[in-house]
Short mmCIF file of C-alpha atoms in Angstrom, two decimals:
data_model
loop_
_atom_site.label_atom_id
_atom_site.label_comp_id
_atom_site.label_asym_id
_atom_site.label_seq_id
_atom_site.Cartn_x
_atom_site.Cartn_y
_atom_site.Cartn_z
CA MET A 294 0.04 -0.06 0.05
CA ASP A 295 2.81 2.42 0.88
CA ASP A 296 4.59 1.56 -2.35
CA GLU A 297 1.34 2.32 -4.20
CA LYS A 298 1.07 5.74 -2.37
CA ARG A 299 4.70 6.49 -3.19
CA SER A 300 4.11 5.40 -6.78
CA GLU A 301 1.07 7.72 -7.01
CA ASN A 302 2.96 10.63 -5.48
CA HIS A 303 5.90 10.01 -7.76
CA ASP A 304 3.61 10.03 -10.72
CA GLU A 305 2.04 13.30 -9.64
CA MET A 306 5.19 15.16 -9.03
CA PRO A 307 6.19 15.75 -12.61
CA LEU A 308 2.77 16.92 -13.25
CA ILE A 309 3.07 19.66 -10.65
CA GLU A 310 6.47 20.70 -11.94
CA GLU A 311 5.16 20.90 -15.52
CA SER A 312 2.22 22.88 -14.26
CA ASN A 313 4.58 25.45 -12.49
CA GLU A 314 6.72 25.49 -15.65
CA PHE A 315 3.64 26.08 -17.75
CA SER A 316 2.42 28.81 -15.32
CA SER A 317 5.82 30.56 -15.44
CA SER A 318 5.94 30.29 -19.20
CA LEU A 319 2.49 31.73 -19.51
CA GLN A 320 3.32 34.68 -17.25
CA ASN A 321 6.43 35.29 -19.31
CA ASP A 322 4.35 35.18 -22.50
CA ILE A 323 1.75 37.64 -20.97
CA ALA A 324 4.62 39.88 -19.86
CA GLY A 325 6.28 39.71 -23.24
CA GLU A 326 3.04 40.52 -25.01
CA ASN A 327 2.43 43.52 -22.77
CA GLU A 328 5.94 44.78 -22.92
CA HIS A 329 5.43 46.76 -26.09
CA GLU A 330 1.85 47.68 -25.33
CA ILE A 331 1.47 51.35 -24.48
CA TYR A 332 0.29 51.24 -20.94
CA ALA A 333 0.60 54.90 -20.01
CA ILE A 334 1.20 58.33 -21.50
CA LEU A 335 3.34 61.06 -19.89
CA TYR A 336 1.91 64.41 -20.90
CA PRO A 337 4.33 67.26 -20.86
CA MET A 338 3.66 69.88 -18.25
CA ALA A 339 6.48 72.27 -19.08
CA ARG A 340 7.84 74.03 -22.28
CA ASP A 341 10.30 72.12 -24.40
CA LEU A 342 9.26 68.67 -23.07
CA GLU A 343 7.76 66.00 -25.30
CA LEU A 344 4.92 63.51 -24.94
CA ILE A 345 6.18 60.09 -23.94
CA GLU A 346 4.38 56.74 -24.49
CA LEU A 347 5.30 54.20 -21.81
CA SER A 348 5.57 50.57 -23.06
CA THR A 349 8.68 49.06 -21.67
CA ALA A 350 9.15 47.46 -18.27
CA SER A 351 11.72 50.11 -17.31
CA PHE A 352 11.95 53.69 -18.46
CA GLU A 353 14.41 56.35 -16.96
CA LEU A 354 14.34 60.14 -16.85
CA GLY A 355 17.58 62.05 -16.43
CA ARG A 356 20.33 63.96 -18.04
CA SER A 357 22.42 61.03 -19.20
CA VAL A 358 20.26 58.06 -19.98
CA ASN A 359 20.06 55.65 -22.93
CA LEU A 360 17.60 57.23 -25.34
CA ASN A 361 16.13 53.78 -26.18
CA GLU A 362 15.29 53.20 -22.53
CA GLY A 363 14.57 56.66 -21.25
CA TYR A 364 14.05 60.40 -21.75
CA ASN A 365 17.09 62.71 -21.83
CA PHE A 366 16.83 66.13 -20.27
CA ASP A 367 20.27 67.24 -21.51
CA GLU A 368 18.62 69.28 -24.28
CA LEU A 369 16.94 71.66 -21.83
CA ARG A 370 19.93 73.97 -21.83
CA LYS A 371 17.87 77.08 -21.39
CA ARG A 372 16.44 75.92 -18.04
CA ARG A 373 18.45 76.73 -14.99
CA ILE A 374 16.87 73.90 -13.13
CA LYS A 375 18.17 71.45 -15.73
CA ASN A 376 21.49 71.43 -14.00
CA THR A 377 19.92 70.12 -10.74
CA ILE A 378 18.36 67.06 -12.53
CA SER A 379 20.43 64.02 -11.93
CA ARG A 380 22.17 61.97 -14.62
CA LYS A 381 19.66 59.17 -13.81
CA HIS A 382 16.93 61.08 -11.90
CA CYS A 383 14.05 58.51 -11.58
CA CYS A 384 12.78 55.34 -13.34
CA PHE A 385 9.31 53.99 -14.25
CA LYS A 386 9.01 50.28 -13.32
CA ARG A 387 6.09 48.38 -14.85
CA ASP A 388 4.73 45.16 -13.31
CA ASN A 389 2.90 43.89 -16.35
CA ILE A 390 1.32 40.93 -14.44
CA GLU A 391 -0.35 43.10 -11.82
CA GLY A 392 -0.76 46.08 -14.13
CA ILE A 393 1.02 48.44 -11.71
CA THR A 394 3.51 51.23 -12.30
CA TYR A 395 6.03 52.32 -9.74
CA LEU A 396 8.19 55.44 -9.81
CA LEU A 397 11.65 54.86 -8.34
CA ASP A 398 13.52 57.94 -7.15
CA THR A 399 17.29 57.69 -7.89
CA SER A 400 18.16 61.25 -7.58
CA GLN A 401 19.93 63.58 -5.13
CA SER A 402 17.66 66.52 -5.73
CA GLY A 403 14.28 64.84 -5.39
CA THR A 404 11.32 63.37 -7.27
CA PHE A 405 7.82 64.41 -6.34
CA VAL A 406 4.38 63.07 -6.93
CA ASN A 407 1.43 65.40 -6.27
CA GLY A 408 3.83 67.68 -4.28
CA LYS A 409 5.12 64.91 -2.02
CA LEU A 410 8.81 63.81 -2.04
CA ILE A 411 9.34 60.16 -2.84
CA GLY A 412 12.90 60.07 -1.38
CA LYS A 413 16.10 58.55 -2.84
CA ASP A 414 15.89 54.83 -3.42
CA ASN A 415 12.25 54.78 -2.52
CA SER A 416 9.33 53.81 -4.90
CA TYR A 417 5.89 55.18 -5.26
CA ARG A 418 2.92 53.46 -6.81
CA LEU A 419 1.51 55.65 -9.50
CA GLN A 420 -2.18 56.33 -10.06
CA HIS A 421 -3.92 57.55 -13.11
CA GLY A 422 -3.66 61.40 -13.08
CA ASP A 423 -0.63 61.77 -10.81
CA LEU A 424 1.50 64.89 -11.32
CA ILE A 425 5.23 64.34 -11.34
CA SER A 426 7.79 67.06 -10.45
CA LEU A 427 11.56 67.01 -10.39
CA CYS A 428 14.02 68.94 -8.13
CA ASP A 429 11.20 71.21 -6.85
CA GLU A 430 7.69 70.28 -6.01
CA LYS A 431 6.37 72.99 -8.24
CA PHE A 432 8.59 72.20 -11.26
CA TYR A 433 5.88 70.03 -12.91
CA VAL A 434 7.25 67.83 -15.64
CA PHE A 435 4.76 65.10 -16.56
CA LEU A 436 1.21 64.05 -16.01
CA TYR A 437 0.83 60.32 -15.75
CA LYS A 438 -2.24 58.96 -17.45
CA GLU A 439 -2.98 55.27 -17.97
CA THR A 440 -4.23 54.37 -21.41
CA LYS A 441 -7.05 52.03 -20.26
CA LYS A 442 -8.39 54.75 -17.86
CA ILE A 443 -8.25 57.69 -20.09
CA ILE A 444 -11.67 56.79 -21.51
CA ASN A 445 -13.01 56.58 -18.02
CA ASP A 446 -11.50 59.79 -16.91
CA PRO A 447 -13.60 61.38 -14.12
CA PHE A 448 -13.58 64.77 -15.80
CA PRO A 449 -15.87 65.55 -18.62
CA LEU A 450 -14.71 65.16 -22.14
CA GLU A 451 -15.21 68.94 -23.01
CA LEU A 452 -12.81 69.73 -20.20
CA THR A 453 -10.17 67.13 -20.99
CA ASN A 454 -10.20 68.07 -24.64
CA GLN A 455 -8.81 71.46 -23.55
CA TYR A 456 -7.02 70.73 -20.30
CA LEU A 457 -4.90 68.16 -18.68
CA VAL A 458 -6.16 67.78 -15.01
CA SER A 459 -4.07 66.03 -12.33
CA ASN A 460 -4.86 64.36 -9.01
CA PHE A 461 -2.88 67.07 -7.20
CA VAL A 462 -5.27 68.81 -4.86
CA ILE A 463 -3.91 72.36 -4.04
CA GLY A 464 -6.88 73.68 -2.12
CA LYS A 465 -10.34 73.16 -0.82
CA GLY A 466 -12.81 76.08 -1.16
CA ALA A 467 -16.19 76.76 0.15
CA MET A 468 -17.76 74.40 -2.47
CA GLY A 469 -15.15 72.03 -3.81
CA LYS A 470 -11.57 70.87 -4.35
CA VAL A 471 -9.00 72.62 -6.58
CA TYR A 472 -6.68 70.58 -8.80
CA VAL A 473 -3.56 71.45 -10.80
CA GLY A 474 -3.98 71.33 -14.55
CA LYS A 475 -2.37 72.55 -17.82
CA ARG A 476 -3.75 73.78 -21.11
CA ARG A 477 -3.55 70.71 -23.35
CA PHE A 478 -2.17 72.72 -26.35
CA HIS A 479 -0.05 75.13 -24.33
CA PRO A 480 1.59 72.90 -21.66
CA SER A 481 3.66 75.77 -20.34
CA VAL A 482 0.39 77.40 -18.98
CA THR A 483 -0.67 75.96 -15.56
CA VAL A 484 -4.25 76.28 -14.45
CA ALA A 485 -6.33 75.58 -11.46
CA VAL A 486 -9.48 73.44 -11.83
CA LYS A 487 -12.08 73.77 -9.25
CA ALA A 488 -14.40 70.80 -9.08
CA ILE A 489 -17.74 71.50 -7.35
CA PRO A 490 -20.16 68.63 -6.47
CA LYS A 491 -23.69 70.00 -6.99
CA LYS A 492 -25.04 67.96 -3.96
CA HIS A 493 -22.48 69.70 -1.76
CA ILE A 494 -23.84 73.06 -2.87
CA SER A 495 -27.31 71.93 -1.71
CA ILE A 496 -25.84 71.28 1.81
CA ILE A 497 -24.28 74.73 1.83
CA GLN A 498 -27.67 76.09 0.98
CA GLY A 499 -28.71 74.95 4.51
CA GLN A 500 -26.39 77.68 5.72
CA GLN A 501 -28.56 80.28 3.90
CA LEU A 502 -26.64 80.40 0.69
CA ASN A 503 -28.84 82.10 -1.87
CA GLY A 504 -30.29 80.11 -4.73
CA SER A 505 -30.29 76.48 -6.08
CA ALA A 506 -27.03 74.56 -6.91
CA PRO A 507 -27.08 75.51 -10.60
CA GLU A 508 -27.88 79.14 -9.69
CA VAL A 509 -24.92 79.34 -7.21
CA ILE A 510 -22.48 77.94 -9.82
CA LYS A 511 -23.87 80.13 -12.68
CA ARG A 512 -23.52 83.18 -10.36
CA GLU A 513 -19.83 82.42 -9.47
CA ALA A 514 -19.16 81.93 -13.24
CA LYS A 515 -20.88 85.08 -14.20
CA ILE A 516 -18.95 87.09 -11.56
CA LEU A 517 -15.75 85.57 -12.55
CA LEU A 518 -16.32 86.26 -16.27
CA SER A 519 -16.99 89.95 -15.45
CA VAL A 520 -13.94 90.39 -13.13
CA LYS A 521 -10.87 91.64 -14.89
CA HIS A 522 -8.31 93.03 -12.46
CA PRO A 523 -4.73 92.26 -11.76
CA ASN A 524 -5.47 91.73 -8.04
CA CYS A 525 -8.39 89.27 -8.72
CA ILE A 526 -8.15 85.74 -9.86
CA HIS A 527 -8.59 85.38 -13.74
CA PHE A 528 -11.28 83.06 -14.94
CA GLU A 529 -10.69 80.86 -18.02
CA GLN A 530 -13.59 78.57 -18.60
CA MET A 531 -16.46 76.61 -16.98
CA TYR A 532 -17.79 73.10 -17.73
CA ASP A 533 -20.88 71.51 -16.45
CA SER A 534 -22.28 68.01 -16.00
CA ASN A 535 -25.33 66.53 -14.11
CA THR A 536 -23.53 66.19 -10.94
CA MET A 537 -20.53 68.37 -11.09
CA ALA A 538 -19.33 71.83 -12.28
CA TYR A 539 -15.74 72.66 -13.12
CA ILE A 540 -14.26 76.24 -13.09
CA VAL A 541 -10.94 76.74 -14.70
CA THR A 542 -8.78 79.70 -13.46
CA GLU A 543 -5.22 80.81 -13.59
CA TYR A 544 -2.86 78.92 -11.26
CA ILE A 545 -1.28 80.95 -8.46
CA GLU A 546 1.93 79.17 -7.25
CA GLY A 547 2.57 81.16 -4.12
CA GLY A 548 -0.24 79.59 -2.26
CA GLU A 549 -2.64 81.00 0.33
CA LEU A 550 -1.98 83.90 2.61
CA TYR A 551 -3.21 81.77 5.42
CA THR A 552 -0.20 79.44 5.11
CA ARG A 553 2.19 82.36 5.20
CA ILE A 554 0.47 83.79 8.31
CA ALA A 555 0.75 80.41 10.09
CA LYS A 556 4.55 80.36 9.24
CA TRP A 557 5.03 83.89 10.67
CA LYS A 558 2.84 83.29 13.63
CA ILE A 559 5.91 82.39 15.82
CA PHE A 560 7.34 85.90 15.11
CA GLY A 561 4.12 87.54 16.35
CA GLY A 562 2.79 88.37 12.93
CA PHE A 563 4.04 90.15 9.70
CA THR A 564 5.97 93.34 9.88
CA GLU A 565 3.89 96.42 9.43
CA ASN A 566 5.53 97.13 6.08
CA LEU A 567 4.61 93.66 4.74
CA THR A 568 1.08 93.89 6.09
CA LYS A 569 0.67 97.17 4.41
CA PHE A 570 2.10 95.88 1.11
CA TYR A 571 -0.57 93.18 0.90
CA ALA A 572 -3.49 95.16 2.41
CA TRP A 573 -3.20 97.91 -0.19
CA GLN A 574 -3.45 95.41 -2.98
CA ILE A 575 -6.49 93.68 -1.43
CA PHE A 576 -8.18 97.16 -0.81
CA ARG A 577 -7.42 97.91 -4.50
CA ALA A 578 -9.23 94.66 -5.54
CA LEU A 579 -12.11 95.44 -3.19
CA ASN A 580 -12.48 98.95 -4.64
CA TYR A 581 -12.76 97.42 -8.08
CA LEU A 582 -15.31 94.87 -7.15
CA HIS A 583 -17.39 97.36 -5.06
CA THR A 584 -17.30 99.90 -7.86
CA ASN A 585 -18.73 97.11 -10.14
CA GLY A 586 -21.44 96.30 -7.58
CA ILE A 587 -19.84 93.04 -6.41
CA VAL A 588 -19.70 92.06 -2.66
CA HIS A 589 -17.23 89.23 -2.06
CA ARG A 590 -18.80 88.18 1.36
CA ASP A 591 -15.92 85.81 2.27
CA ILE A 592 -12.74 87.73 2.61
CA LYS A 593 -10.35 85.78 4.70
CA ALA A 594 -6.69 84.54 4.59
CA GLU A 595 -7.53 81.36 2.73
CA ASN A 596 -9.10 83.32 -0.11
CA ILE A 597 -6.19 85.61 -0.68
CA LEU A 598 -3.51 83.96 -3.05
CA LEU A 599 0.04 84.94 -3.48
CA LEU A 600 1.52 84.97 -7.05
CA LYS A 601 4.90 83.81 -6.14
CA SER A 602 6.81 82.39 -3.13
CA ASP A 603 8.66 85.73 -2.68
CA VAL A 604 7.77 87.64 0.43
CA TYR A 605 6.91 90.81 -1.43
CA THR A 606 4.68 89.47 -4.27
CA LEU A 607 1.48 90.29 -6.05
CA VAL A 608 -1.73 89.11 -4.22
CA LYS A 609 -4.98 88.06 -5.72
CA VAL A 610 -8.54 87.82 -4.20
CA ALA A 611 -9.96 84.39 -5.04
CA ASP A 612 -13.03 82.17 -4.37
CA PHE A 613 -16.12 84.02 -5.45
CA GLY A 614 -18.34 81.17 -4.36
CA LEU A 615 -20.21 83.32 -1.91
CA SER A 616 -20.08 86.62 -3.90
CA ASP A 617 -23.15 88.41 -5.09
CA ARG A 618 -24.02 91.58 -6.95
CA ILE A 619 -25.73 94.39 -5.06
CA GLU A 620 -28.80 94.48 -7.25
CA HIS A 621 -30.95 93.86 -4.25
CA SER A 622 -30.59 93.84 -0.51
CA LEU A 623 -28.37 91.13 0.88
CA ARG A 624 -29.33 89.34 4.07
CA SER A 625 -27.85 85.82 3.73
CA PHE A 626 -25.82 84.47 6.58
CA CYS A 627 -22.59 83.94 4.59
CA GLY A 628 -18.88 84.12 5.19
CA THR A 629 -16.58 82.74 7.89
CA LYS A 630 -17.89 83.59 11.36
CA CYS A 631 -14.80 85.21 12.83
CA TYR A 632 -14.62 87.52 9.89
CA MET A 633 -18.25 88.29 9.61
CA ALA A 634 -19.48 91.98 10.22
CA PRO A 635 -22.08 92.81 12.94
CA GLU A 636 -24.80 93.48 10.49
CA GLN A 637 -24.48 89.92 9.08
CA TRP A 638 -24.80 88.48 12.63
CA LYS A 639 -27.93 90.52 13.12
CA SER A 640 -29.33 89.34 9.72
CA GLU A 641 -29.74 92.99 8.68
CA ASN A 642 -29.53 94.32 5.12
CA TYR A 643 -25.79 94.74 4.26
CA GLY A 644 -23.63 95.92 1.44
CA CYS A 645 -19.96 96.37 0.52
CA LYS A 646 -18.86 97.31 4.02
CA VAL A 647 -18.98 93.71 5.16
CA ASP A 648 -15.84 93.15 3.07
CA ILE A 649 -14.18 96.14 4.76
CA TRP A 650 -14.85 94.61 8.20
CA ALA A 651 -13.52 91.31 7.07
CA LEU A 652 -10.29 92.79 5.68
CA GLY A 653 -9.89 94.87 8.89
CA ALA A 654 -9.92 91.63 10.85
CA LEU A 655 -7.53 90.07 8.33
CA ILE A 656 -5.02 92.98 8.68
CA PHE A 657 -5.26 92.72 12.53
CA THR A 658 -4.39 88.95 12.14
CA CYS A 659 -1.45 89.71 9.78
CA LEU A 660 0.00 92.27 12.22
CA TYR A 661 -0.48 90.26 15.51
CA GLY A 662 -0.49 86.72 14.44
CA TYR A 663 -3.93 85.97 16.06
CA GLN A 664 -7.52 86.89 15.17
CA PRO A 665 -9.17 89.93 16.74
CA PHE A 666 -12.12 88.09 18.06
CA SER A 667 -11.70 84.92 20.09
CA THR A 668 -13.50 81.78 19.17
CA ASN A 669 -12.42 79.87 22.43
CA HIS A 670 -15.59 80.56 24.24
CA GLY A 671 -18.21 79.39 21.77
CA GLU A 672 -20.33 81.14 19.07
CA LYS A 673 -22.40 83.20 21.49
CA LYS A 674 -19.35 84.81 23.03
CA LEU A 675 -17.89 85.43 19.56
CA LYS A 676 -21.09 87.06 18.42
CA GLU A 677 -21.10 89.43 21.51
CA GLN A 678 -17.50 90.45 20.88
CA ILE A 679 -18.22 91.30 17.26
CA LEU A 680 -21.51 93.10 17.95
CA GLN A 681 -19.76 95.28 20.63
CA GLY A 682 -16.52 95.66 18.37
CA ARG A 683 -14.47 94.45 21.40
CA LEU A 684 -11.01 93.52 20.13
CA LEU A 685 -8.82 90.89 21.87
CA PHE A 686 -5.29 92.35 22.17
CA PHE A 687 -2.23 91.69 24.14
CA HIS A 688 -0.42 94.94 25.19
CA GLU A 689 3.14 93.96 24.25
CA ARG A 690 2.09 93.19 20.62
CA TRP A 691 -0.42 96.06 20.39
CA LYS A 692 1.99 98.76 21.25
CA ARG A 693 4.78 97.64 18.82
CA VAL A 694 2.34 98.64 15.93
CA SER A 695 2.17 102.19 14.92
CA VAL A 696 -0.65 104.41 16.15
CA THR A 697 -1.55 105.13 12.52
CA ALA A 698 -2.01 101.32 11.87
CA ARG A 699 -4.12 100.83 14.98
CA ASN A 700 -6.40 103.68 14.06
CA PHE A 701 -6.70 102.40 10.49
CA ILE A 702 -7.78 98.94 11.92
CA ARG A 703 -10.37 100.57 14.26
CA GLN A 704 -11.85 102.38 11.29
CA CYS A 705 -12.24 99.06 9.39
CA LEU A 706 -13.85 97.45 12.36
CA ARG A 707 -16.44 100.11 13.24
CA VAL A 708 -19.65 98.37 14.40
CA ASN A 709 -21.76 100.96 12.51
CA PRO A 710 -21.19 100.27 8.72
CA GLU A 711 -22.05 103.90 7.97
CA LYS A 712 -19.05 104.97 9.95
CA ARG A 713 -16.71 102.24 8.42
CA PHE A 714 -14.25 102.95 5.68
CA SER A 715 -15.19 102.39 2.08
CA ALA A 716 -12.47 100.79 -0.01
CA GLN A 717 -11.84 104.08 -1.84
CA GLU A 718 -11.48 105.98 1.40
CA ALA A 719 -9.17 103.39 2.94
CA LEU A 720 -6.80 103.71 -0.13
CA SER A 721 -6.42 107.44 0.50
CA GLU A 722 -5.73 107.04 4.31
CA LYS A 723 -2.46 108.21 5.81
CA TRP A 724 -1.46 104.62 6.55
CA PHE A 725 -0.96 103.99 2.82
CA GLN A 726 1.14 107.14 2.32
CA ASP A 727 4.28 105.08 2.33
CA PRO A 728 7.21 104.07 0.05
CA ILE A 729 6.19 100.39 0.38
CA VAL A 730 2.90 101.24 -1.38
CA LYS A 731 4.83 102.75 -4.28
CA GLU A 732 6.64 99.36 -4.47
CA ALA A 733 3.37 97.48 -4.44
CA ARG A 734 1.91 99.78 -7.06
CA HIS A 735 5.02 99.15 -9.26
CA ILE A 736 4.68 95.38 -8.91
CA VAL A 737 0.98 95.49 -9.88
CA LYS A 738 1.59 97.77 -12.85
CA ARG A 739 4.45 95.62 -14.09
CA TYR A 740 2.31 92.48 -13.78
CA ALA A 741 -0.55 94.19 -15.53
CA ARG A 742 1.69 95.14 -18.49
CA LYS A 743 2.95 91.63 -18.84
CA ILE A 744 -0.57 90.44 -19.33
CA ASN A 745 -2.11 93.58 -20.72
CA SER A 746 -4.43 91.67 -22.96
CA ARG A 747 -6.54 90.98 -19.85
CA PHE A 748 -5.99 94.06 -17.70
CA PRO A 749 -5.92 97.75 -18.39
CA VAL A 750 -2.95 99.46 -16.83
CA LYS A 751 -4.14 102.41 -14.86
CA ASP A 752 -3.29 103.99 -11.48
CA GLU A 753 -5.82 104.03 -8.71
#
């Protein structure tokens, strides 16, 4: 009996070995068949780069790679950043069996996916729509798109025919996420694509936002289309579907003012000069909006964007999701509570002066590193502080700011809107009679000339 069992086992063993050999052979055949199939496309995200079709199991990027097995950046002689790209910077590794692509970082200066550093000798599993940067998180080079998923792209065809949209989320506004994108036929032009779920707008309506979801989206698009000012975000296009709306605007690489305030908080806030430099530009934008009958209604640090990472740079007012025209009385409970004016808390009719109050609170925050009204004791206490105009200040920080600046803030934060500055009045105030404002004016005018097809160059 034992001999029979041994005989049976002996007979079965070769079958198992043959099966393993067959399986291995089959896998090799599959891998071989897939090796020359285009599994992904690298869309260029910078000038002078070329579209790349990925089909091999390994593909390198660098300054000195085999052209049959990679893409050579050595031709980018005009780009200063080219010198920091490693000879063999990173490598795409394809697992044809699992259908997975990994990006291996082999550089000294860094490879980034959606703004996050992979790290030398580390790998990152790529997803359809990932944005790849080299050396610097904002030096976007390629957008990774898998061929089998392009037809099922979550963005509408009308949008993707004109723009390449990545997975990289750079912000979350009142109504949706904001992604980095590029113009498909002008890859050197970066854009921001705001994706707005219509059901989310319905939830926001519960907070007394005026109108139905389609009306709110159309209102933002209409306002954006009408706004043409160097200190306001530039609108490019809008696309609509049954469940989503997509608003394409210019891309502002310097990020939010909120992030910069958070970094400076340990120093007790910005210098008065820097605060004045930013504030003058924001008042300039508000003066333009108010003159054209538009109330922003959600001025806060998160909605002020910085053009560059430089300290002294152009600023832009963004996110018009809660904006409205003053064609009728406004009574909606809109905005961020610690920046809301007394008349909004009391549900009274209000106008442009709510933006002045919010900017006054923002200037206070920039100068002192904390908000003028405390949120530590609940909404009721916050409401009482705002209705009474009772500022929260620490003597040591308060006294290091000039009397002129303190008086300016008080004028912005007057409880009675009739006694509050208008944007035009604020711009002519003594606090802005300063050389730093001349520098701000120069930067704005220079920027306006650069893109004069969009903005008239005029002094205010």
